Coordinates of C-alpha atoms in Angstrom, one line a residue:
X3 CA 85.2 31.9 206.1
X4 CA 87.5 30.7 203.6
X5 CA 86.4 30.5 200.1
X6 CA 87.6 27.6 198.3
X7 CA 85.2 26.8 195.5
X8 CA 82.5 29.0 194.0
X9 CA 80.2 28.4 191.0
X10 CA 76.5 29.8 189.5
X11 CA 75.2 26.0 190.4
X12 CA 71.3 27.4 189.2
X13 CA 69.7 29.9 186.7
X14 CA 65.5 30.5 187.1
X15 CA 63.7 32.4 184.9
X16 CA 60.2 33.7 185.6
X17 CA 58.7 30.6 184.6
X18 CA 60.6 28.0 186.5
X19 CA 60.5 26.2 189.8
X20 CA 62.2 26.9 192.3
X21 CA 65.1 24.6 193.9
X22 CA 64.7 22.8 197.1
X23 CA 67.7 22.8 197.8
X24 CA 69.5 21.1 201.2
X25 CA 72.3 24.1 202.1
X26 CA 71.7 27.7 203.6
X27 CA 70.5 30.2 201.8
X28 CA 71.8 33.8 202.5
X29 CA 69.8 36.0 199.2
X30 CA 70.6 39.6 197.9
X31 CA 67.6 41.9 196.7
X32 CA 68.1 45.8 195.9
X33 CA 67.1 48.1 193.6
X34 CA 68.4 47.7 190.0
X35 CA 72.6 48.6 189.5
X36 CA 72.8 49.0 193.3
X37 CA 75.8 46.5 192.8
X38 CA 74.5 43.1 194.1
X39 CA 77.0 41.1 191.7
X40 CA 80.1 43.2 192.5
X41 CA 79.3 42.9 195.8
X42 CA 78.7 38.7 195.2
X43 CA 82.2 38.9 193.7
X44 CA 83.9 40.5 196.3
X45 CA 82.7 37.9 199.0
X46 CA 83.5 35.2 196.5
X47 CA 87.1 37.0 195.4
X48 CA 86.2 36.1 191.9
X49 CA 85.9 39.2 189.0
X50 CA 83.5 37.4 187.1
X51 CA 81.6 34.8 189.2
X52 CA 78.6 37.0 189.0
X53 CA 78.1 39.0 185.7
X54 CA 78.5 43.0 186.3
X55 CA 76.9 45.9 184.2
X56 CA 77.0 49.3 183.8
X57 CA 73.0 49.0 182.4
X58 CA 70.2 48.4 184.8
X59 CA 68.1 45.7 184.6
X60 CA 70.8 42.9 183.9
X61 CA 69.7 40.0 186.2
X62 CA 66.3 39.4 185.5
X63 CA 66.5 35.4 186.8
X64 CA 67.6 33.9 190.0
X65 CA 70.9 32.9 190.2
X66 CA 72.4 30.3 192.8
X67 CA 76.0 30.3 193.7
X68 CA 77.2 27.4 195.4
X69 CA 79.6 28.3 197.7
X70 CA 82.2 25.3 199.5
X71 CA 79.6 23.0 198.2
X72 CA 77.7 24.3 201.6
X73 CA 76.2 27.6 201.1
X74 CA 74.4 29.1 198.4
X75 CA 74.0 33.0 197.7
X76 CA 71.4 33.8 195.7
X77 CA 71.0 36.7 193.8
X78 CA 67.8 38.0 193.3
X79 CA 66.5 40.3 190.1
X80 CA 66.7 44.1 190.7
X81 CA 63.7 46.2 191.5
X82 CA 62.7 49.3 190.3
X83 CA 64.5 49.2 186.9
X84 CA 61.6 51.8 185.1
X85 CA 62.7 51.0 181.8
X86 CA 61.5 48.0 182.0
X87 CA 57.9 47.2 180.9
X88 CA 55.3 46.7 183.8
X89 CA 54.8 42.9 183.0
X90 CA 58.4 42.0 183.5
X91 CA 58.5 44.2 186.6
X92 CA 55.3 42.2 188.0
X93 CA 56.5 39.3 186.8
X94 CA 59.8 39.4 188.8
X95 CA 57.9 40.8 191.6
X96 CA 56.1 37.3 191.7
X97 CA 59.5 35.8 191.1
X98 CA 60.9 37.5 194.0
X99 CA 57.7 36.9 196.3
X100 CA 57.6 33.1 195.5
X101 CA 61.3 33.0 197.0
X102 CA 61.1 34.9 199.8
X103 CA 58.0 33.0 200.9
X104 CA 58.8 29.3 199.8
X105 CA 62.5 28.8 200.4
X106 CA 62.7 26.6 203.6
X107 CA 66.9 27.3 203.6
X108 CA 66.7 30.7 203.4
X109 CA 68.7 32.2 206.8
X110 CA 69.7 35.6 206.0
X111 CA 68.1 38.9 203.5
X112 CA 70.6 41.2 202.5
X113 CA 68.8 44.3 201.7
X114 CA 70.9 46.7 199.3
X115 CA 70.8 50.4 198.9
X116 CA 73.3 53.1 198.0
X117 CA 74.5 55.0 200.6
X118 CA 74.9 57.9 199.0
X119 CA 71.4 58.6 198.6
X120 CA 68.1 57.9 200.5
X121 CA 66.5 54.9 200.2
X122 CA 63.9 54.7 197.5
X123 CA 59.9 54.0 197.8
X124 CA 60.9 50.5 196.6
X125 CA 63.5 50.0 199.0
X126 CA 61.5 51.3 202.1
X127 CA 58.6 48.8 200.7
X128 CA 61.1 45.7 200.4
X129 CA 62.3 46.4 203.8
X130 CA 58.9 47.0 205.6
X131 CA 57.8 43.6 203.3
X132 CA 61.0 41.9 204.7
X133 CA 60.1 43.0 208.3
X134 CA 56.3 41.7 207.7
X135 CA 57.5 38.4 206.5
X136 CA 60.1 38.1 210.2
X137 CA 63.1 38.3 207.8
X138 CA 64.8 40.8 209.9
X139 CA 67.2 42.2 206.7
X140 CA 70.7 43.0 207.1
X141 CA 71.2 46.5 205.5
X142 CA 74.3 46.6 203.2
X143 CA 75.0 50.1 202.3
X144 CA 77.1 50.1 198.9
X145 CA 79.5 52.5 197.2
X146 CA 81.0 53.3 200.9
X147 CA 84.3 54.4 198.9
X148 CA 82.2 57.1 197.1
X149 CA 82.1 59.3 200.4
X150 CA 84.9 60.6 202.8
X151 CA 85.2 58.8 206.5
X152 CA 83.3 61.4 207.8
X153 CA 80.5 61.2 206.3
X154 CA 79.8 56.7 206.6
X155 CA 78.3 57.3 210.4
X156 CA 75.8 59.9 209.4
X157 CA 75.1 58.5 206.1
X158 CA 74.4 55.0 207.9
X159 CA 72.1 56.8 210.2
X160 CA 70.3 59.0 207.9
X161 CA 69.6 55.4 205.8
X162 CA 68.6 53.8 209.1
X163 CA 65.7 56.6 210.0
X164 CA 64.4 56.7 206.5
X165 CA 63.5 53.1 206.3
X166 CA 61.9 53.1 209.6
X167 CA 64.9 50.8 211.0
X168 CA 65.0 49.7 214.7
X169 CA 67.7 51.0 216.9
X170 CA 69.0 47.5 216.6
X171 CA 68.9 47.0 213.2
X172 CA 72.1 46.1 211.8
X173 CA 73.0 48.4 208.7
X174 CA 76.6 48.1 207.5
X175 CA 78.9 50.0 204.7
X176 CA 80.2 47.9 202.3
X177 CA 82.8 48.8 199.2
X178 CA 83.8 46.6 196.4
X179 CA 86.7 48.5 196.0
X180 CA 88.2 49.0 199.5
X181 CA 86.5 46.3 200.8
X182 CA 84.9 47.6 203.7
X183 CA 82.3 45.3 205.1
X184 CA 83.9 42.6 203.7
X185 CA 84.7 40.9 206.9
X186 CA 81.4 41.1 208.3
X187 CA 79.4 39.9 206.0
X188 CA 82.0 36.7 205.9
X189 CA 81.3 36.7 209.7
X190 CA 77.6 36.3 208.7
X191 CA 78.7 33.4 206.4
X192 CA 80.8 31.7 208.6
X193 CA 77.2 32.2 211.5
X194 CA 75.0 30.7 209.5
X195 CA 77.4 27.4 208.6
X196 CA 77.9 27.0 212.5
X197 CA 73.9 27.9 213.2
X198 CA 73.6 24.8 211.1
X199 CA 75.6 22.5 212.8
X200 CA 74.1 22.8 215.8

């Protein structure tokens, strides 16, 4: 999929509505600082469509990019920040639940985790929640560049078994840097534009 255009079309905030919008929606949830935005700007090849931090806890709204004036990726607030205070973590836990549960144009989940480490309780929640709701997530495994070759396949597989995934599931390594994974998750763009068409 060629990128052409790419711009943060709408901001929500815990207390407002959710677009209906008429394009796809492919969404990004993960823990907090697993790299969701570096990740969004990498698959847009922009450095600051989607705003980056060292700090956890950055993106507390929901932010729409519109893609080719076709697509939209939406980036969801991080979970598990700890810092936080427990009624902004419930507060975007409803924000999350109200969009996983009433977008009619959502197509794909991207479920983020770091490969370097097992998933968390949060993220083996998200993904059994994701499963419940027949989401089916993709698994993007971030930071790929942080381990040696060697290690990806049994990293991948580790990640796989801890969050109970099926043998089908599809869990792929992804780097901001190298940009590995790149191409697949465009092929998972480019699948969802032609699912539409038909």
């Amino acid at each position: 999929m060629v990128i052409r255009e790419a711009e943060l079309d709408t901001v929500c905030g815990i207390t407002s509505r959710l677009p209906r919008n008429i394009y796809p929606e492919i969404a990004f949830t993960g823990r907090s600082n697993v790299g969701k935005s570096s990740l969004i700007n990498t698959l847009m090849h922009r450095k600051r469509l989607a705003y980056t931090s060292s700090k956890p806890g950055k993106t507390q709204t929901i932010n729409y990019y519109l893609v080719n004036k076709c697509m939209y990726l939406v980036d969801l607030p991080g979970y598990g920040y700890a810092s936080s205070s427990v009624e902004n973590r419930a507060a975007w836990g409803d924000m999350i639940s109200n969009y996983l549960t009433g977008s009619d144009m959502l197509r794909y989940v991207f479920l983020l985790v770091d490969i370097r480490h097992d998933p968390s309780e949060d993220d083996r929640k998200m993904y059994d929640w994701l499963k419940y709701l027949d989401l089916d997530p993709v698994v993007i495994c971030t930071k790929s560049d942080k381990l040696k070759p060697r290690e990806i396949d049994g990293a991948l597989l580790n990640i796989g078994r801890c969050l109970g995934a099926d043998e089908d599931a599809v869990i792929i390594p992804f780097s901001s840097e190298d940009k590995t994974g790149l191409d697949i998750m465009e092929d998972f763009m480019t699948q969802v534009l032609e699912n539409e068409k038909k």
